[in-house]
XYZ file of N, CA and C in Angstrom:
528
model
N -13.032 7.951 26.384
C -12.474 7.502 25.120
C -13.507 6.674 24.343
N -14.277 5.853 25.071
C -15.215 4.972 24.381
C -16.256 5.747 23.586
N -16.729 6.870 24.117
C -17.751 7.620 23.395
C -17.219 8.107 22.047
N -15.943 8.431 22.000
C -15.340 8.852 20.737
C -15.304 7.699 19.739
N -15.176 6.469 20.234
C -15.052 5.293 19.372
C -16.393 4.757 18.870
N -17.493 5.313 19.334
C -18.809 4.758 18.981
C -19.362 5.259 17.658
N -18.696 6.227 17.039
C -19.173 6.733 15.750
C -18.033 6.695 14.734
N -18.367 6.962 13.507
C -17.349 6.979 12.452
C -16.302 8.043 12.774
N -15.039 7.639 12.820
C -13.959 8.552 13.187
C -13.455 9.338 11.988
N -13.227 10.616 12.220
C -12.582 11.436 11.203
C -11.070 11.300 11.369
N -10.334 11.761 10.387
C -8.875 11.714 10.462
C -8.374 12.538 11.654
N -8.999 13.668 11.923
C -8.564 14.500 13.050
C -8.842 13.806 14.386
N -9.927 13.054 14.475
C -10.221 12.314 15.714
C -9.224 11.178 15.916
N -8.818 10.537 14.836
C -7.795 9.491 14.945
C -6.483 10.101 15.430
N -6.123 11.237 14.856
C -4.904 11.931 15.296
C -5.008 12.327 16.759
N -6.194 12.754 17.176
C -6.425 13.128 18.574
C -6.215 11.919 19.491
N -6.756 10.765 19.111
C -6.580 9.552 19.917
C -5.117 9.125 19.958
N -4.428 9.238 18.841
C -3.003 8.895 18.802
C -2.205 9.825 19.713
N -2.518 11.118 19.684
C -1.827 12.089 20.530
C -2.119 11.824 22.010
N -3.354 11.458 22.300
C -3.763 11.183 23.681
C -2.983 10.011 24.269
N -2.686 9.020 23.458
C -2.024 7.795 23.945
C -0.524 7.787 23.677
N 0.010 8.881 23.145
C 1.411 8.936 22.736
C 2.353 8.907 23.937
N 3.467 8.216 23.767
C 4.520 8.180 24.778
C 4.341 7.086 25.805
N 5.469 6.708 26.415
C 5.445 5.636 27.422
C 4.590 5.998 28.628
N 4.539 7.271 28.975
C 3.761 7.693 30.144
C 2.257 7.483 29.946
N 1.852 7.194 28.709
C 0.440 6.929 28.421
C 0.175 5.470 28.052
N 1.050 4.585 28.474
C 0.855 3.161 28.179
C -0.461 2.638 28.760
N -0.886 3.206 29.883
C -2.171 2.780 30.460
C -3.324 3.134 29.519
N -3.212 4.271 28.810
C -4.246 4.639 27.843
C -4.178 3.761 26.597
N -2.968 3.345 26.220
C -2.830 2.396 25.107
C -3.514 1.081 25.480
N -3.320 0.647 26.719
C -3.962 -0.591 27.174
C -5.481 -0.439 27.167
N -5.965 0.702 27.591
C -7.412 0.954 27.570
C -7.925 0.900 26.129
N -7.198 1.540 25.216
C -7.579 1.514 23.806
C -7.538 0.082 23.277
N -6.521 -0.673 23.683
C -6.417 -2.069 23.227
C -7.614 -2.879 23.718
N -8.023 -2.666 24.934
C -9.183 -3.393 25.467
C -10.439 -3.086 24.657
N -10.516 -1.884 24.106
C -11.662 -1.545 23.257
C -11.634 -2.322 21.938
N -10.478 -2.844 21.533
C -10.427 -3.679 20.325
C -11.175 -4.987 20.547
N -11.422 -5.314 21.796
C -12.143 -6.540 22.166
C -13.619 -6.271 22.455
N -14.045 -5.037 22.313
C -15.404 -4.630 22.665
C -16.444 -5.386 21.842
N -17.580 -5.666 22.465
C -18.670 -6.359 21.772
C -19.297 -5.483 20.689
N -19.195 -4.172 20.844
C -19.706 -3.244 19.839
C -18.704 -3.225 18.677
N -19.118 -3.713 17.531
C -18.232 -3.836 16.370
C -17.594 -2.504 16.007
N -18.360 -1.429 15.995
C -17.836 -0.110 15.634
C -16.715 0.314 16.591
N -16.912 0.108 17.876
C -15.893 0.475 18.869
C -14.617 -0.333 18.631
N -14.759 -1.638 18.443
C -13.596 -2.504 18.235
C -12.836 -2.117 16.963
N -13.563 -1.889 15.889
C -12.921 -1.530 14.621
C -12.242 -0.165 14.721
N -12.897 0.800 15.357
C -12.285 2.122 15.506
C -11.015 2.056 16.356
N -11.028 1.240 17.394
C -9.830 1.097 18.221
C -8.696 0.459 17.410
N -9.007 -0.587 16.661
C -7.994 -1.213 15.804
C -7.496 -0.228 14.746
N -8.417 0.508 14.158
C -8.064 1.493 13.125
C -7.116 2.553 13.689
N -7.381 2.964 14.936
C -6.511 3.953 15.584
C -5.097 3.403 15.741
N -4.974 2.157 16.161
C -3.641 1.557 16.310
C -2.875 1.537 14.991
N -3.571 1.420 13.873
C -2.862 1.404 12.581
C -2.258 2.761 12.254
N -2.643 3.795 12.985
C -2.109 5.135 12.765
C -1.028 5.523 13.779
N -0.664 4.621 14.667
C 0.386 4.920 15.641
C 1.707 5.151 14.928
N 2.529 6.041 15.483
C 3.865 6.229 14.920
C 4.746 5.052 15.360
N 5.927 4.961 14.783
C 6.802 3.807 15.009
C 7.132 3.602 16.489
N 7.386 4.696 17.215
C 7.737 4.568 18.632
C 6.583 4.011 19.459
N 5.387 4.508 19.217
C 4.236 4.017 19.978
C 3.788 2.632 19.512
N 4.064 2.316 18.266
C 3.718 0.995 17.747
C 4.492 -0.115 18.458
N 5.673 0.201 18.968
C 6.484 -0.784 19.697
C 5.694 -1.354 20.875
N 4.811 -0.553 21.457
C 3.999 -1.015 22.579
C 3.195 -2.260 22.185
N 2.758 -2.319 20.943
C 1.946 -3.453 20.476
C 2.742 -4.741 20.338
N 4.070 -4.665 20.305
C 4.882 -5.872 20.146
C 4.590 -6.879 21.254
N 4.287 -6.404 22.446
C 3.966 -7.298 23.564
C 2.635 -8.025 23.338
N 1.824 -7.526 22.429
C 0.523 -8.140 22.121
C 0.617 -9.073 20.914
N 1.831 -9.336 20.449
C 2.065 -10.115 19.233
C 1.297 -11.443 19.226
N 1.545 -12.272 20.223
C 0.888 -13.581 20.261
C -0.616 -13.462 20.448
N -1.042 -12.498 21.231
C -2.475 -12.306 21.432
C -3.148 -11.892 20.122
N -2.503 -11.004 19.365
C -3.061 -10.602 18.069
C -3.129 -11.789 17.114
N -2.096 -12.616 17.122
C -2.116 -13.811 16.265
C -3.261 -14.733 16.682
N -3.389 -14.976 17.973
C -4.485 -15.829 18.454
C -5.837 -15.282 18.012
N -5.986 -13.984 18.077
C -7.243 -13.371 17.668
C -7.469 -13.541 16.168
N -6.413 -13.391 15.379
C -6.540 -13.570 13.923
C -6.982 -14.984 13.580
N -6.439 -15.953 14.273
C -6.751 -17.352 13.984
C -8.231 -17.658 14.166
N -8.909 -16.864 14.993
C -10.316 -17.129 15.303
C -11.285 -16.059 14.804
N -10.768 -14.981 14.233
C -11.624 -13.854 13.841
C -12.456 -14.180 12.603
N -13.737 -13.911 12.677
C -14.654 -14.133 11.552
C -14.958 -12.842 10.805
N -14.811 -11.702 11.461
C -15.106 -10.403 10.851
C -13.922 -9.989 9.976
N -14.153 -9.833 8.677
C -13.078 -9.528 7.727
C -12.407 -8.192 8.017
N -13.159 -7.207 8.446
C -12.576 -5.894 8.721
C -11.638 -5.957 9.918
N -12.097 -6.584 10.998
C -11.235 -6.729 12.180
C -9.989 -7.535 11.833
N -10.166 -8.612 11.074
C -9.032 -9.442 10.680
C -8.032 -8.635 9.864
N -8.517 -7.890 8.893
C -7.635 -7.075 8.047
C -6.846 -6.080 8.881
N -7.498 -5.442 9.833
C -6.821 -4.459 10.676
C -5.784 -5.114 11.589
N -6.101 -6.274 12.150
C -5.134 -6.963 13.005
C -3.940 -7.469 12.190
N -4.196 -7.968 10.985
C -3.089 -8.390 10.127
C -2.199 -7.201 9.781
N -2.818 -6.056 9.571
C -2.052 -4.838 9.298
C -1.142 -4.499 10.483
N -1.654 -4.634 11.687
C -0.839 -4.383 12.875
C 0.311 -5.384 12.961
N 0.047 -6.630 12.620
C 1.089 -7.657 12.666
C 2.150 -7.440 11.588
N 1.788 -6.814 10.493
C 2.762 -6.532 9.440
C 3.846 -5.561 9.893
N 3.549 -4.750 10.875
C 4.541 -3.775 11.342
C 5.347 -4.287 12.527
N 5.253 -5.576 12.802
C 5.997 -6.159 13.907
C 7.161 -7.000 13.394
N 8.205 -7.131 14.212
C 9.353 -7.943 13.787
C 9.064 -9.440 13.921
N 9.711 -10.226 13.053
C 9.586 -11.686 13.091
C 10.997 -12.267 13.090
N 11.339 -12.905 14.194
C 12.649 -13.536 14.299
C 12.478 -15.047 14.210
N 13.580 -15.742 14.057
C 13.522 -17.205 13.978
C 12.939 -17.820 15.247
N 13.150 -17.170 16.375
C 12.735 -17.731 17.661
C 11.237 -17.601 17.936
N 10.562 -16.607 17.325
C 9.164 -16.387 17.693
C 8.175 -16.755 16.584
N 8.581 -17.671 15.731
C 7.710 -18.094 14.640
C 6.664 -19.075 15.167
N 5.447 -18.892 14.696
C 4.354 -19.791 15.079
C 3.852 -20.524 13.843
N 3.978 -21.831 13.868
C 3.577 -22.620 12.710
C 2.068 -22.538 12.472
N 1.283 -22.358 13.532
C -0.166 -22.228 13.326
C -0.496 -20.961 12.547
N 0.279 -19.911 12.757
C 0.039 -18.671 12.023
C 0.560 -18.775 10.587
N 1.661 -19.473 10.404
C 2.143 -19.729 9.038
C 1.080 -20.499 8.266
N 0.549 -21.561 8.874
C -0.494 -22.360 8.221
C -1.730 -21.512 7.916
N -2.098 -20.641 8.844
C -3.230 -19.733 8.645
C -2.988 -18.859 7.416
N -1.802 -18.270 7.338
C -1.480 -17.386 6.212
C -1.490 -18.154 4.895
N -0.887 -19.324 4.874
C -0.861 -20.116 3.636
C -2.272 -20.498 3.194
N -3.122 -20.827 4.153
C -4.504 -21.181 3.810
C -5.262 -19.982 3.243
N -5.037 -18.804 3.796
C -5.727 -17.611 3.299
C -5.212 -17.196 1.925
N -3.927 -17.400 1.671
C -3.354 -17.036 0.367
C -4.090 -17.759 -0.755
N -4.399 -19.017 -0.547
C -5.022 -19.824 -1.596
C -6.548 -19.830 -1.535
N -7.128 -19.161 -0.550
C -8.585 -19.130 -0.400
C -9.180 -18.057 -1.316
N -9.712 -18.467 -2.430
C -10.269 -17.524 -3.405
C -11.460 -16.754 -2.851
N -12.079 -17.242 -1.778
C -13.225 -16.542 -1.174
C -12.786 -15.464 -0.189
N -11.522 -15.496 0.225
C -11.024 -14.498 1.171
C -10.855 -13.155 0.459
N -11.098 -12.068 1.172
C -10.899 -10.747 0.558
C -9.456 -10.579 0.071
N -9.311 -9.870 -1.049
C -7.987 -9.675 -1.631
C -7.005 -9.049 -0.649
N -7.458 -8.070 0.126
C -6.554 -7.392 1.062
C -5.999 -8.371 2.088
N -6.836 -9.259 2.579
C -6.379 -10.252 3.563
C -5.405 -11.223 2.916
N -5.686 -11.637 1.704
C -4.771 -12.538 0.996
C -3.420 -11.866 0.771
N -3.440 -10.594 0.386
C -2.189 -9.860 0.157
C -1.399 -9.711 1.456
N -2.094 -9.397 2.541
C -1.419 -9.283 3.831
C -0.823 -10.625 4.241
N -1.539 -11.702 3.984
C -1.045 -13.031 4.351
C 0.175 -13.430 3.526
N 0.245 -12.988 2.276
C 1.442 -13.243 1.471
C 2.647 -12.605 2.148
N 2.497 -11.352 2.532
C 3.602 -10.633 3.164
C 3.955 -11.213 4.528
N 2.939 -11.557 5.315
C 3.191 -12.130 6.638
C 3.827 -13.515 6.538
N 3.391 -14.299 5.574
C 4.005 -15.619 5.383
C 5.485 -15.455 5.066
N 5.806 -14.537 4.187
C 7.216 -14.313 3.854
C 8.008 -13.880 5.086
N 7.484 -12.935 5.848
C 8.200 -12.444 7.034
C 8.508 -13.575 8.009
N 7.632 -14.524 8.102
C 7.841 -15.637 9.020
C 8.725 -16.728 8.429
N 8.608 -16.957 7.136
C 9.263 -18.102 6.496
C 10.638 -17.769 5.918
N 10.997 -16.497 5.889
C 12.223 -16.066 5.213
C 13.500 -16.606 5.837
N 13.426 -17.106 7.022
C 14.618 -17.605 7.716
C 15.040 -19.008 7.276
N 14.162 -19.713 6.569
C 14.429 -21.104 6.218
C 14.188 -21.355 4.733
N 15.203 -21.820 4.007
C 15.056 -22.074 2.565
C 13.926 -23.050 2.229
N 13.749 -24.083 3.038
C 12.707 -25.064 2.739
C 11.309 -24.463 2.888
N 11.148 -23.539 3.842
C 9.856 -22.869 3.991
C 9.637 -21.850 2.873
N 10.711 -21.193 2.451
C 10.591 -20.277 1.315
C 10.171 -21.021 0.053
N 10.683 -22.235 -0.091
C 10.280 -23.035 -1.248
C 8.794 -23.372 -1.171
N 8.315 -23.685 0.026
C 6.886 -23.963 0.195
C 6.050 -22.719 -0.127
N 6.520 -21.554 0.300
C 5.808 -20.317 -0.007
C 5.818 -20.054 -1.510
N 6.954 -20.271 -2.155
C 7.038 -20.081 -3.604
C 6.048 -20.987 -4.311
N 5.942 -22.238 -3.879
C 4.994 -23.170 -4.486
C 3.552 -22.707 -4.276
N 3.274 -22.174 -3.103
C 1.930 -21.655 -2.820
C 1.627 -20.469 -3.724
N 2.602 -19.595 -3.894
C 2.406 -18.431 -4.762
C 2.260 -18.857 -6.222
N 2.976 -19.904 -6.616
C 2.817 -20.443 -7.971
C 1.385 -20.922 -8.202
N 0.777 -21.495 -7.154
C -0.601 -21.986 -7.269
C -1.577 -20.871 -7.630
N -1.376 -19.705 -7.040
C -2.348 -18.627 -7.291
C -1.971 -17.780 -8.501
N -0.805 -17.989 -9.076
C -0.370 -17.138 -10.189
C -1.235 -17.302 -11.437
N -1.943 -18.405 -11.534
C -2.783 -18.657 -12.711
C -4.169 -18.034 -12.602
N -4.573 -17.668 -11.397
C -5.903 -17.087 -11.227
C -5.850 -15.576 -11.445
N -6.979 -14.974 -11.772
C -6.995 -13.511 -11.909
C -6.794 -12.878 -10.528
N -5.799 -12.010 -10.414
C -5.482 -11.375 -9.142
C -5.800 -9.884 -9.212
N -6.285 -9.349 -8.104
C -6.518 -7.905 -8.028
C -5.170 -7.198 -8.111
N -5.161 -5.915 -8.446
C -3.882 -5.200 -8.499
C -3.098 -5.265 -7.180
N -3.778 -5.150 -6.042
C -3.103 -5.218 -4.744
C -2.531 -6.592 -4.461
N -3.292 -7.613 -4.796
C -2.825 -8.981 -4.590
C -1.676 -9.304 -5.538
N -1.781 -8.864 -6.772
C -0.706 -9.053 -7.746
C 0.569 -8.346 -7.274
N 0.442 -7.143 -6.718
C 1.586 -6.388 -6.223
C 2.273 -7.130 -5.069
N 1.491 -7.618 -4.114
C 2.068 -8.380 -2.994
C 2.749 -9.635 -3.514
N 2.099 -10.312 -4.471
C 2.665 -11.518 -5.074
C 4.029 -11.201 -5.697
N 4.100 -10.147 -6.487
C 5.357 -9.776 -7.158
C 6.441 -9.404 -6.154
N 6.079 -8.603 -5.141
C 7.064 -8.187 -4.134
C 7.696 -9.383 -3.438
N 6.857 -10.307 -3.017
C 7.359 -11.451 -2.268
C 8.105 -12.424 -3.183
N 7.599 -12.644 -4.387
C 8.328 -13.534 -5.314
C 9.712 -12.973 -5.614
N 9.805 -11.677 -5.777
C 11.096 -11.034 -6.027
C 12.056 -11.274 -4.855
N 11.540 -11.149 -3.634
C 12.360 -11.383 -2.445
C 12.794 -12.841 -2.356
N 11.863 -13.750 -2.644
C 12.178 -15.176 -2.585
C 13.266 -15.514 -3.622
N 13.080 -15.042 -4.835
C 14.043 -15.356 -5.896
C 15.396 -14.710 -5.645
N 15.426 -13.581 -4.938
C 16.705 -12.928 -4.655
C 17.490 -13.657 -3.557
N 16.844 -14.578 -2.860
C 17.535 -15.338 -1.814
C 18.465 -16.399 -2.392
N 18.348 -16.646 -3.701
C 19.195 -17.621 -4.402
C 19.168 -19.005 -3.768
N 18.016 -19.435 -3.342
C 17.889 -20.789 -2.796
C 17.450 -21.784 -3.865
N 17.249 -21.331 -5.084
C 16.747 -22.222 -6.126
C 17.725 -22.353 -7.246
């Protein structure tokens, strides 16, 4: 599997890797692929993460057990591409009141207002902050205030879209 991950992957190769690891009977191969996300070779790690973003909903459930580990990795990741891919994986995971991590909320809020952060990461953090904070009106108010802070700056179309989606959800909660 690693040799396939060492070069730029085509769409058919990604589909091949997804098919290879599909189903519960291939959880050991999913674990092997996950370990490659930690590889010292940047290309291998990014390709493994990229492959996980193409998993179907049933196979994506396997990643739920890696939830906290992915968050821990995001908190320390310096590579923008790896961070973006891990945040993308976290966006497809459930967030309940019981498994909220304040360190990850703080991370997301800090990235939302960081004008030096890539737009895609900021947009993902807007969505992730909402998913975590939506259970509590006082946290939603804090998120709304954070979004108000960035509303005056020029936003990319993707960042503006995430901003609008989340503001609409916040305002529909009728907490204000």
